[in-house]
Amino acid sequence: MAAPGVIRERPNVIGALGGLLWLLVTIVPVYYLVLTSLRRQQAYYAENPLLPPAAPTLGAYRLVLENDFLRYLTNSVIVTVVAVALVLATSLMASYYLVRSGSRLSRGVLSVVLLGLAIPVQATIVPVYYLIVRLGLYDSLFALILPAVAFAIPISVLIIVNFVRDIPAELFESMHADGAGHWRILHSLVLPLSRPALVTVGVYEALQVWNGFLFPLILTQSSSVRVLPLSLWTYQGQFAVNVPAVLAAVTLSALPVLAAYIVGRRQIVSGLTAGFGK
Amino acid sequence: MTLSIRSGAVSRRAARPRTGPPFWLAAPALAIFALFALLPLGGVVVLSFTEWDGLGTPSWAGTDVWFDTVSDPATRQAMWLTLVFVVLSYLFQAPVALLLGVFMAGRQRYRAVWSVLYFLPLLFSSAAIGITFRSLLDPNFGLSRALDSTAFRTNWLGDPDLALYVVVFVVGWCFVPFHALLYQAGVRQIPATLYEAAVLDGAGRVKQFRYVTLPQLRYTIVTSSTLMLVGSLTYFDLVFILTGGGPGDATRILPLHMYLTGFRGYEMGPASVIAVILVGVGLALSLALSRLSGAGRMQSQQAGL
């Protein structure tokens, strides 16, 4: 394996072949997904699934759009935007407190929040369900937002704290000397200087919430609050043998993320490994 | 490693501020976290001693729930399947992710282009991936027809002897890119001088990998392995969509067994017992791995455990 900075040797043929193999493994399903979504239903049963359709059509997409797709899209957008906004706002405020307050209490708070990194979401679904039902939030968009925010806070605080910590103490002190209140310091010092961390956290959480399947599955049931990942599941039941329509729904649900990936690949890549790699 | 938090540094930098920010700034984050993450963690322990059908009020049932659940053959079977699933997933994902990460770390142009595509699985929801693979692996209209090969005419997800392996593969398809990214970042931090020295010593590509790359990646390996093992212990979204635990019980791993017991069988008590077991094993596993690595860096990465 050629490593960075090493003097060029002969090309690594075995490495390239292995890489090519995994490339095929990765793109064949995606290629199949897009191709099939463009096929007519009858053609699906007749044509070779890996060859382009003889008569491509957007009919499957129209069918999906006519079946409430936009409502599910709107729900997903609402849940994602509100959840990410809440995560960023609460985590930033908390991080400012955790970094700048030298109190014993703040250290306790930090350890408690970091404990959350070790909680597997899946293992808490029964009590989360119980809580949401008891609070009367079952089958509402709030039911999806609040637990998502709660489980996002530990990693967000961790990343933002690491960033806010690097803001020189003198900046805080001089702002304070100028008579700035905590809101002003938060707004005109901490917020702008921790923007890279906020972008990272925002991207990471947006992907998590957008693609999340488990909370929608256990906490909602009406189609009026259905989000995209869950809608794919129900489309599958609804369209049944119309596989191109089901796969058109899958493609449409991933389209916003794909578009974001094309525009901001760097942010998405660094956002996804947020906190685990440099 | 951004995860490594030096709590000492936090307090040192912030030592003796004349007027520190008030506690209420942390209150919203703390309140939401406590209510919807911390409380459920405690709640699951309490609920594991109750009988509850998911609708009425939980009633106290004591240790019977634990006894019944743990001695239930279905749970035993799920535990065994989970062990097989975790081990197979690790054996598949770890080497592929490591090799792919090292490959992606190369500066060649084609590798940069390929890396853009390797990333694709991370953009899809588990529902999207599960549905796509179900269709692709369809014995009549999927790959079997495309390649016109009898080998692919197998009913991949419908054969109890094969389904688990297929699930391991699809879950790996999903998570390998993430771990490959970790390894890519790790490899790029290895000082080039180490490779230059190795070349001077006459080390070929394989020896460089064995004696420079691998040892230098040990922290990444521990991080990635912990995430992989603990992750596949509790993960089930994709399995739920791919097979729903079937055929029969062939892919009914423990977290899925928990979901089905609770939300399909309306037995929230036993489901909570399984959840507590999962939390316990998960915690033990990450603690053991951080001990095993024996590195201060890893311990601080697990800060708060």
XYZ file of N, CA, C and O in Angstrom, chain A residues 113-199:
348
model
N -22.942 14.543 31.193
C -23.299 14.632 29.784
C -22.472 13.647 28.954
O -22.988 12.975 28.066
N -21.186 13.522 29.281
C -20.340 12.617 28.513
C -20.719 11.155 28.738
O -20.485 10.304 27.891
N -21.326 10.888 29.890
C -21.839 9.540 30.142
C -22.791 9.122 29.021
O -22.872 7.964 28.643
N -23.469 10.128 28.484
C -24.436 9.872 27.421
C -23.827 9.257 26.185
O -24.521 8.604 25.407
N -22.518 9.455 25.981
C -21.864 8.871 24.812
C -21.958 7.352 24.833
O -21.899 6.706 23.800
N -22.108 6.804 26.040
C -22.091 5.346 26.165
C -23.490 4.744 26.152
O -23.633 3.538 26.246
N -24.523 5.573 26.035
C -25.885 5.024 26.050
C -26.293 4.611 24.637
O -26.372 5.441 23.754
N -26.539 3.320 24.418
C -27.031 2.925 23.093
C -28.512 3.288 22.956
O -29.330 2.901 23.785
N -28.822 4.050 21.915
C -30.190 4.522 21.711
C -31.183 3.356 21.702
O -32.240 3.410 22.324
N -30.808 2.298 20.984
C -31.743 1.184 20.800
C -32.222 0.609 22.126
O -33.367 0.187 22.244
N -31.320 0.603 23.111
C -31.652 -0.035 24.375
C -32.633 0.792 25.194
O -33.156 0.317 26.193
N -32.887 2.032 24.795
C -33.774 2.861 25.602
C -35.151 3.033 24.964
O -35.946 3.833 25.436
N -35.427 2.291 23.891
C -36.672 2.591 23.171
C -37.927 2.315 23.994
O -38.908 3.028 23.853
N -37.894 1.318 24.881
C -39.093 1.045 25.667
C -39.416 2.210 26.615
O -40.525 2.760 26.570
N -38.456 2.633 27.469
C -38.773 3.783 28.321
C -39.012 5.086 27.551
O -39.843 5.887 27.976
N -38.330 5.295 26.438
C -38.585 6.508 25.651
C -40.034 6.490 25.157
O -40.741 7.491 25.233
N -40.461 5.331 24.706
C -41.849 5.181 24.257
C -42.814 5.473 25.409
O -43.774 6.228 25.269
N -42.526 4.903 26.572
C -43.365 5.102 27.765
C -43.478 6.591 28.094
O -44.551 7.140 28.306
N -42.329 7.250 28.091
C -42.253 8.664 28.433
C -43.050 9.512 27.447
O -43.824 10.391 27.830
N -42.857 9.229 26.169
C -43.535 10.011 25.124
C -45.050 9.814 25.215
O -45.822 10.765 25.088
N -45.473 8.592 25.489
C -46.909 8.335 25.642
C -47.446 9.094 26.849
O -48.470 9.777 26.781
N -46.705 9.005 27.976
C -47.147 9.678 29.202
C -47.226 11.191 29.044
O -48.062 11.857 29.621
N -46.308 11.745 28.259
C -46.283 13.198 28.064
C -47.315 13.643 27.029
O -47.438 14.827 26.733
N -48.039 12.675 26.476
C -49.048 13.010 25.472
C -48.444 13.445 24.153
O -49.087 14.136 23.369
N -47.194 13.063 23.906
C -46.532 13.495 22.677
C -46.553 12.425 21.597
O -46.087 12.667 20.480
N -47.080 11.234 21.943
C -47.055 10.138 20.980
C -47.723 10.553 19.676
O -48.727 11.252 19.665
N -47.117 10.139 18.565
C -47.656 10.413 17.244
C -47.664 11.909 16.903
O -48.578 12.414 16.268
N -46.630 12.610 17.365
C -46.480 14.009 16.972
C -45.034 14.217 16.532
O -44.173 13.388 16.800
N -44.772 15.325 15.863
C -43.399 15.584 15.426
C -42.475 15.841 16.622
O -41.285 15.565 16.563
N -43.061 16.376 17.725
C -42.244 16.594 18.932
C -41.672 15.284 19.445
O -40.576 15.240 19.984
N -42.441 14.223 19.295
C -41.984 12.913 19.761
C -40.697 12.514 19.041
O -39.881 11.773 19.581
N -40.526 12.994 17.814
C -39.316 12.650 17.066
C -38.180 13.607 17.395
O -37.012 13.230 17.414
N -38.553 14.878 17.664
C -37.518 15.900 17.858
C -36.813 15.740 19.208
O -35.575 15.706 19.277
N -37.602 15.627 20.287
C -37.000 15.704 21.617
C -35.996 14.580 21.914
O -34.876 14.860 22.331
N -36.352 13.299 21.692
C -35.340 12.264 21.946
C -34.124 12.406 21.029
O -32.989 12.191 21.459
N -34.365 12.824 19.779
C -33.228 13.004 18.871
C -32.266 14.050 19.419
O -31.045 13.864 19.402
N -32.814 15.145 19.932
C -31.977 16.196 20.511
C -31.219 15.653 21.723
O -30.010 15.845 21.865
N -31.953 14.932 22.584
C -31.337 14.432 23.816
C -30.134 13.543 23.519
O -29.080 13.686 24.142
N -30.282 12.652 22.541
C -29.183 11.738 22.257
C -28.076 12.400 21.446
O -26.987 11.853 21.315
N -28.362 13.582 20.892
C -27.338 14.291 20.131
C -26.488 15.171 21.035
O -25.365 15.531 20.680
N -27.014 15.531 22.199
C -26.325 16.504 23.045
C -24.922 16.070 23.492
O -23.984 16.854 23.388
N -24.731 14.815 23.950
C -23.378 14.463 24.418
C -22.293 14.695 23.367
O -21.317 15.407 23.642
N -22.461 14.145 22.173
C -21.405 14.278 21.170
C -21.259 15.738 20.741
O -20.152 16.222 20.519
N -22.380 16.455 20.670
C -22.311 17.860 20.270
C -21.553 18.686 21.293
O -20.676 19.484 20.954
N -21.905 18.498 22.562
C -21.225 19.238 23.627
C -19.731 18.915 23.606
O -18.883 19.805 23.701
N -19.424 17.637 23.433
C -18.022 17.221 23.412
C -17.248 17.965 22.321
O -16.171 18.525 22.564
N -17.802 17.991 21.119
C -17.110 18.626 19.999
C -17.021 20.141 20.207
O -15.966 20.752 20.004
N -18.123 20.746 20.638
C -18.126 22.205 20.781
C -17.242 22.645 21.950
O -16.513 23.629 21.845
N -17.290 21.884 23.055
C -16.428 22.226 24.200
C -14.965 22.223 23.777
O -14.202 23.129 24.098
N -14.578 21.204 23.017
C -13.186 21.130 22.559
C -12.809 22.356 21.747
O -11.642 22.721 21.672
N -13.781 22.963 21.112
C -13.524 24.131 20.274
C -13.514 25.414 21.091
O -12.606 26.232 20.966
N -14.521 25.571 21.927
C -14.645 26.790 22.736
C -13.448 26.913 23.683
O -12.985 28.013 23.977
N -12.951 25.742 24.111
C -11.804 25.718 25.013
C -10.601 26.439 24.413
O -9.769 26.988 25.130
N -10.507 26.424 23.073
C -9.344 27.030 22.427
C -9.495 28.533 22.208
O -8.583 29.173 21.693
N -10.636 29.095 22.582
C -10.769 30.554 22.498
C -9.962 31.157 23.652
O -10.165 30.780 24.806
N -9.032 32.081 23.346
C -8.181 32.633 24.404
C -9.002 33.293 25.515
O -9.959 34.023 25.227
N -8.618 33.015 26.740
C -9.351 33.546 27.897
C -9.367 35.073 27.874
O -10.322 35.702 28.343
N -8.311 35.674 27.299
C -8.221 37.144 27.281
C -9.416 37.753 26.552
O -9.900 38.825 26.922
N -9.849 37.075 25.480
C -10.980 37.605 24.709
C -12.235 37.690 25.580
O -12.958 38.674 25.557
N -12.449 36.622 26.366
C -13.610 36.638 27.262
C -13.471 37.774 28.264
O -14.405 38.532 28.511
N -12.246 37.866 28.827
C -12.051 38.854 29.876
C -12.217 40.276 29.366
O -12.825 41.122 30.025
N -11.672 40.546 28.158
C -11.783 41.916 27.662
C -13.237 42.254 27.334
O -13.692 43.368 27.563
N -13.976 41.264 26.801
C -15.382 41.539 26.521
C -16.133 41.809 27.812
O -16.987 42.691 27.892
N -15.757 41.021 28.817
C -16.417 41.178 30.103
C -16.102 42.556 30.687
O -16.977 43.240 31.221
N -14.837 42.975 30.536
C -14.409 44.279 31.047
C -15.173 45.404 30.342
O -15.444 46.449 30.923
N -15.500 45.157 29.066
C -16.256 46.168 28.322
C -17.729 46.181 28.721
O -18.523 46.910 28.128
N -18.070 45.344 29.670
C -19.430 45.348 30.173
C -20.387 44.477 29.386
O -21.610 44.630 29.492
N -19.858 43.577 28.564
C -20.738 42.705 27.782
C -21.360 41.652 28.686
O -20.691 41.073 29.540
N -22.656 41.403 28.502
C -23.340 40.366 29.255
C -23.072 39.003 28.642
O -22.406 38.890 27.605
N -23.612 37.957 29.276
C -23.352 36.606 28.789
C -23.931 36.372 27.405
O -23.357 35.674 26.588
N -25.102 36.964 27.152
C -25.696 36.796 25.831
C -24.823 37.410 24.762
O -24.629 36.853 23.700
N -24.281 38.621 25.057
C -23.437 39.283 24.067
C -22.179 38.487 23.822
O -21.760 38.285 22.688
N -21.570 38.014 24.894
C -20.354 37.204 24.741
C -20.655 35.963 23.903
O -19.931 35.617 22.968
N -21.786 35.356 24.210
C -22.183 34.149 23.489
C -22.395 34.470 22.013
O -21.953 33.745 21.125
N -23.038 35.579 21.780
C -23.447 35.933 20.423
C -22.300 36.462 19.584
O -22.147 36.100 18.419
N -21.469 37.338 20.163
C -20.463 37.956 19.300
C -19.056 37.414 19.510
O -18.130 37.840 18.823
N -18.877 36.477 20.433
C -17.553 35.878 20.573
C -17.602 34.357 20.359
O -16.984 33.825 19.436
N -18.376 33.679 21.210
C -18.385 32.221 21.165
C -18.988 31.705 19.851
O -18.432 30.825 19.195
N -20.100 32.289 19.450
C -20.784 31.815 18.239
C -19.899 31.915 16.995
O -19.683 30.920 16.303
N -19.348 33.107 16.699
C -18.534 33.180 15.470
C -17.278 32.312 15.530
O -16.912 31.701 14.530
N -16.645 32.253 16.709
C -15.374 31.521 16.777
C -15.560 30.006 16.784
O -14.627 29.267 16.501
N -16.746 29.550 17.127
C -16.924 28.088 17.140
C -17.721 27.621 15.933
O -18.241 26.512 15.918
N -17.803 28.485 14.935
C -18.592 28.123 13.744
C -18.181 26.785 13.108
O -19.053 25.973 12.790
N -16.857 26.515 12.938
C -16.498 25.218 12.334
C -17.066 24.029 13.112
O -17.563 23.068 12.519
N -17.019 24.116 14.445
C -17.560 23.022 15.252
C -19.063 22.919 15.062
O -19.627 21.822 14.996
N -19.722 24.066 14.953
C -21.175 24.051 14.782
C -21.551 23.436 13.429
O -22.529 22.700 13.327
N -20.754 23.737 12.407
C -21.016 23.150 11.093
C -20.872 21.632 11.171
O -21.734 20.869 10.721
